[in-house]
Tab-separated table of C-alpha atoms in Angstrom:
chain	number	residue	atom	x	y	z
A	1	MET	CA	0.000	0.000	0.000
A	2	THR	CA	1.295	3.431	-0.980
A	3	GLY	CA	0.146	6.681	0.588
A	4	ILE	CA	-0.105	9.910	-1.400
A	5	ILE	CA	0.780	13.349	-0.036
A	6	LEU	CA	-0.964	15.969	-2.161
A	7	LEU	CA	0.530	19.425	-1.682
A	8	ALA	CA	-1.929	22.323	-2.036
A	9	ALA	CA	-0.865	24.769	0.683
A	10	GLY	CA	0.600	27.631	-1.364
A	11	GLU	CA	-0.852	31.106	-1.924
A	12	SER	CA	-0.386	31.130	-5.728
A	13	LYS	CA	1.453	34.462	-5.944
A	14	ARG	CA	2.203	34.171	-9.654
A	15	PHE	CA	-1.331	33.085	-10.456
A	16	GLY	CA	-2.900	36.106	-8.770
A	17	SER	CA	-5.698	34.187	-7.041
A	18	PRO	CA	-5.988	30.713	-5.482
A	19	LYS	CA	-5.109	28.400	-8.349
A	20	GLN	CA	-6.363	25.442	-6.323
A	21	LEU	CA	-9.830	26.781	-7.146
A	22	ALA	CA	-9.209	27.618	-10.807
A	23	HIS	CA	-11.273	25.459	-13.129
A	24	PHE	CA	-9.551	22.851	-15.260
A	25	ARG	CA	-11.663	20.561	-17.442
A	26	GLY	CA	-14.809	21.650	-15.701
A	27	LYS	CA	-13.762	21.340	-12.070
A	28	PRO	CA	-11.385	23.002	-9.598
A	29	LEU	CA	-7.732	22.147	-10.088
A	30	LEU	CA	-7.532	20.767	-6.547
A	31	ARG	CA	-10.522	18.496	-7.111
A	32	HIS	CA	-8.928	17.268	-10.333
A	33	ALA	CA	-5.718	16.355	-8.474
A	34	VAL	CA	-7.561	14.572	-5.679
A	35	ASP	CA	-9.644	12.610	-8.177
A	36	THR	CA	-6.388	11.474	-9.799
A	37	ALA	CA	-4.890	10.426	-6.468
A	38	LEU	CA	-7.983	8.451	-5.495
A	39	GLU	CA	-8.342	6.869	-8.924
A	40	ALA	CA	-4.817	5.479	-8.596
A	41	GLY	CA	-6.158	3.228	-5.829
A	42	LEU	CA	-2.783	2.920	-4.131
A	43	GLY	CA	-3.727	3.790	-0.568
A	44	PRO	CA	-4.682	6.686	1.726
A	45	VAL	CA	-4.421	10.285	0.544
A	46	ASN	CA	-3.316	13.194	2.740
A	47	VAL	CA	-4.122	16.644	1.335
A	48	VAL	CA	-2.032	19.457	2.818
A	49	LEU	CA	-3.736	22.864	2.837
A	50	GLY	CA	-2.524	26.227	4.052
A	51	ALA	CA	-3.083	29.657	2.522
A	52	VAL	CA	-6.554	28.834	1.171
A	53	ASP	CA	-7.997	26.476	3.746
A	54	GLN	CA	-11.779	26.653	4.040
A	55	PRO	CA	-12.567	27.199	0.330
A	56	CYS	CA	-10.409	24.156	-0.466
A	57	ARG	CA	-12.150	22.115	2.219
A	58	ASP	CA	-15.460	23.031	0.625
A	59	VAL	CA	-14.192	21.737	-2.728
A	60	LEU	CA	-13.164	18.439	-1.118
A	61	GLU	CA	-16.319	17.900	0.922
A	62	GLY	CA	-17.363	14.255	0.910
A	63	MET	CA	-14.128	12.972	-0.627
A	64	ASN	CA	-12.294	10.075	1.017
A	65	VAL	CA	-9.132	11.972	1.947
A	66	SER	CA	-7.487	13.255	5.112
A	67	ILE	CA	-7.101	17.037	5.171
A	68	ILE	CA	-4.153	18.479	7.069
A	69	HIS	CA	-3.679	22.192	7.715
A	70	HIS	CA	-0.104	23.447	7.574
A	71	ALA	CA	0.017	26.546	9.752
A	72	GLY	CA	3.515	27.390	8.516
A	73	TRP	CA	2.676	27.122	4.818
A	74	GLU	CA	4.391	30.417	4.002
A	75	LYS	CA	7.776	28.978	5.004
A	76	GLY	CA	7.895	26.652	2.021
A	77	MET	CA	7.120	23.249	0.574
A	78	GLY	CA	9.437	21.332	2.889
A	79	GLY	CA	7.210	21.931	5.892
A	80	SER	CA	4.129	20.892	3.924
A	81	ILE	CA	5.726	17.547	3.112
A	82	SER	CA	6.698	17.157	6.754
A	83	VAL	CA	3.161	17.635	8.067
A	84	GLY	CA	1.865	15.404	5.289
A	85	ILE	CA	4.044	12.446	6.261
A	86	ARG	CA	3.696	12.880	10.041
A	87	PRO	CA	0.449	10.891	10.474
A	88	TRP	CA	2.135	7.898	8.850
A	89	MET	CA	5.187	7.794	11.079
A	90	GLY	CA	5.383	4.905	13.527
A	91	ARG	CA	6.098	1.213	13.811
A	92	ARG	CA	2.565	0.159	12.956
A	93	ASN	CA	2.530	2.070	9.694
A	94	PRO	CA	1.477	-0.402	6.951
A	95	LEU	CA	2.669	1.730	4.026
A	96	LYS	CA	5.310	0.404	1.672
A	97	GLY	CA	5.978	3.902	0.383
A	98	VAL	CA	4.558	7.368	-0.232
A	99	ILE	CA	4.154	9.485	-3.352
A	100	VAL	CA	4.596	13.253	-3.173
A	101	LEU	CA	2.257	14.911	-5.675
A	102	LEU	CA	1.613	18.567	-6.520
A	103	ALA	CA	-1.887	19.921	-7.056
A	104	ASP	CA	-0.826	21.965	-10.094
A	105	GLN	CA	0.346	19.162	-12.416
A	106	PRO	CA	-3.027	18.344	-14.010
A	107	GLU	CA	-1.654	16.145	-16.810
A	108	VAL	CA	-0.296	13.631	-14.296
A	109	THR	CA	-2.712	10.695	-14.328
A	110	ALA	CA	-3.597	7.821	-12.032
A	111	ALA	CA	-1.696	5.513	-14.389
A	112	HIS	CA	1.441	7.601	-13.904
A	113	LEU	CA	1.168	7.264	-10.131
A	114	ARG	CA	0.661	3.515	-10.395
A	115	ALA	CA	3.719	3.300	-12.658
A	116	LEU	CA	5.878	4.976	-9.997
A	117	ALA	CA	4.726	2.519	-7.341
A	118	ALA	CA	5.120	-0.460	-9.686
A	119	ALA	CA	8.758	0.443	-10.348
A	120	SER	CA	9.704	0.712	-6.684
A	121	ALA	CA	11.071	-2.786	-6.014
A	122	GLY	CA	14.653	-2.518	-4.788
A	123	HIS	CA	14.695	1.283	-4.801
A	124	SER	CA	14.402	3.988	-2.156
A	125	ILE	CA	13.259	6.702	-4.568
A	126	VAL	CA	11.401	6.496	-7.881
A	127	ALA	CA	10.952	9.877	-9.550
A	128	ALA	CA	9.381	11.338	-12.662
A	129	ALA	CA	11.780	12.379	-15.432
A	130	TYR	CA	10.733	15.208	-17.748
A	131	SER	CA	12.241	18.136	-19.649
A	132	GLY	CA	15.777	17.217	-18.648
A	133	GLN	CA	15.076	17.086	-14.930
A	134	VAL	CA	13.975	14.634	-12.262
A	135	GLY	CA	11.310	15.555	-9.741
A	136	VAL	CA	7.784	15.044	-8.510
A	137	PRO	CA	5.601	13.143	-8.573
A	138	ALA	CA	8.012	10.841	-6.811
A	139	TRP	CA	7.768	7.681	-4.716
A	140	PHE	CA	9.740	7.293	-1.463
A	141	ALA	CA	10.409	4.087	0.470
A	142	PRO	CA	9.918	3.889	4.262
A	143	ASP	CA	13.665	4.362	4.809
A	144	LYS	CA	13.170	7.925	3.512
A	145	PHE	CA	10.176	8.768	5.701
A	146	MET	CA	12.292	10.354	8.432
A	147	ARG	CA	14.075	12.521	5.881
A	148	LEU	CA	10.708	13.645	4.537
A	149	LEU	CA	9.612	14.445	8.084
A	150	LEU	CA	12.704	16.597	8.651
A	151	LEU	CA	12.246	18.712	5.523
A	152	GLU	CA	11.685	22.411	6.144
A	153	GLY	CA	11.631	25.731	4.350
A	154	GLU	CA	11.999	25.731	0.593
A	155	LYS	CA	13.780	22.373	0.592
A	156	GLY	CA	11.230	20.057	-0.954
A	157	ALA	CA	11.273	16.528	-2.332
A	158	LYS	CA	13.799	17.459	-5.024
A	159	THR	CA	16.382	17.917	-2.268
A	160	LEU	CA	16.142	14.237	-1.336
A	161	ILE	CA	16.050	13.166	-4.968
A	162	ALA	CA	19.249	15.094	-5.709
A	163	ARG	CA	21.056	13.445	-2.795
A	164	GLU	CA	20.051	9.886	-3.684
A	165	PRO	CA	22.774	8.160	-5.750
A	166	ARG	CA	20.452	5.559	-7.292
A	167	VAL	CA	17.116	7.106	-8.229
A	168	ARG	CA	14.852	5.034	-10.463
A	169	ARG	CA	13.688	7.383	-13.213
A	170	ILE	CA	10.335	6.955	-14.930
A	171	GLU	CA	9.658	9.019	-18.049
A	172	ILE	CA	6.538	11.104	-17.395
A	173	PRO	CA	6.671	14.040	-19.840
A	174	ALA	CA	3.187	15.108	-18.725
A	175	ALA	CA	4.671	16.190	-15.387
A	176	ALA	CA	6.350	19.095	-17.194
A	177	PHE	CA	2.981	20.803	-17.587
A	178	ASP	CA	2.194	22.781	-14.453
A	179	ILE	CA	-0.077	25.699	-13.715
A	180	ASP	CA	1.867	28.825	-12.717
A	181	THR	CA	-0.226	31.622	-14.230
A	182	PRO	CA	-3.754	31.959	-15.661
A	183	GLU	CA	-2.211	31.787	-19.138
A	184	ASP	CA	-1.231	28.185	-18.423
A	185	LEU	CA	-4.866	27.109	-18.104
A	186	PRO	CA	-6.052	27.294	-21.725
A	187	GLY	CA	-5.663	23.980	-23.480
A	188	ALA	CA	-4.092	20.973	-21.906
A	189	ALA	CA	-3.865	17.908	-24.105
A	190	PRO	CA	-6.382	15.160	-23.306
A	191	ALA	CA	-4.946	12.773	-20.742
A	192	ALA	CA	-3.677	9.495	-22.146
A	193	ASP	CA	-5.896	6.507	-21.517
A	194	ALA	CA	-4.438	4.213	-18.877
A	195	ALA	CA	-4.713	1.248	-21.251
A	196	ASP	CA	-2.334	2.986	-23.650
A	197	LEU	CA	0.384	3.484	-21.048
A	198	PRO	CA	3.236	0.994	-20.577
A	199	ASP	CA	3.829	-0.398	-17.120
A	200	ILE	CA	7.026	1.525	-16.439
A	201	THR	CA	7.968	4.084	-19.083
A	202	VAL	CA	5.058	6.464	-19.473
A	203	GLY	CA	4.579	8.805	-22.411
A	204	GLU	CA	6.774	9.908	-25.291
A	205	PRO	CA	10.170	11.637	-24.887
A	206	ALA	CA	9.890	15.213	-23.688
A	207	PRO	CA	10.232	17.783	-26.476
A	208	PRO	CA	13.293	20.047	-26.595
A	209	GLY	CA	12.779	23.489	-25.156
A	210	GLY	CA	11.722	22.569	-21.639
A	211	ILE	CA	8.541	23.211	-19.709
A	212	ARG	CA	7.425	26.406	-21.454
A	213	LEU	CA	7.611	24.848	-24.913
A	214	ARG	CA	5.693	21.836	-23.659
A	215	LYS	CA	2.964	24.124	-22.374
A	216	GLU	CA	2.709	25.737	-25.795
A	217	LEU	CA	2.434	22.308	-27.420
A	218	PHE	CA	-0.422	21.445	-25.057
A	219	ARG	CA	-2.235	24.614	-26.111
A	220	ILE	CA	-1.769	23.883	-29.803
A	221	LYS	CA	-3.198	20.381	-29.395
A	222	ASN	CA	-6.254	21.642	-27.569
A	223	PRO	CA	-7.185	25.309	-28.022
A	224	LEU	CA	-10.189	25.167	-25.695
A	225	ARG	CA	-10.099	27.811	-22.989
A	226	PHE	CA	-10.978	27.153	-19.389
A	227	VAL	CA	-12.338	29.837	-17.101
A	228	ALA	CA	-10.379	30.515	-13.927
A	229	PRO	CA	-12.265	32.273	-11.152
A	230	LEU	CA	-9.831	35.181	-10.996
A	231	GLY	CA	-10.464	37.411	-8.035
A	232	ALA	CA	-12.383	34.741	-6.159
A	233	PHE	CA	-11.535	34.030	-2.528
A	234	ARG	CA	-8.975	36.847	-2.300
């Protein structure tokens, strides 16, 4: 069983309003991410909230997740990961690993998360590879739980990934698409069907040009515009 820590505590400075609540494919971005985590069927899901607490709780009402408030959200992602892993610390913890997932990577699918967990045998860290980098979503074995707990400030999961000499890399080009500004919302390519995804290597090689070019390619493939509730919940 693999737990999922979904990080959604930030204030979305670059976006201009709470991007957790911005609509993507007809529903709030946060709801989209939680649906993906639950669809993966790997285990319990902890959602870490912070800057936009109650409106996000309203979005998640009735969903089978644990909601954790991170009072120190403004200090950085490291603390959010720490509070997310804390409930699973202890000798009786049945988890074989945890996946750290961001709420603003809407092209990451349940099949991608299952691929990370499936590739974990014999490894302490399995991470997504995209646009020439390695990062989240990423799977961590129990021997890394204490290091996750001790994270603080701006030092997030990438810090542990960079220090690990033998990281299993899984190609997930879709992880390159993230939502930073309202301009990133229009047109994300339709998610690949799980049946079309291989067990380990997921997706085609990332295009040259990095994340920004990939975002433009997503827009070209699907020019539909989505409406973000700018100004809401300020």
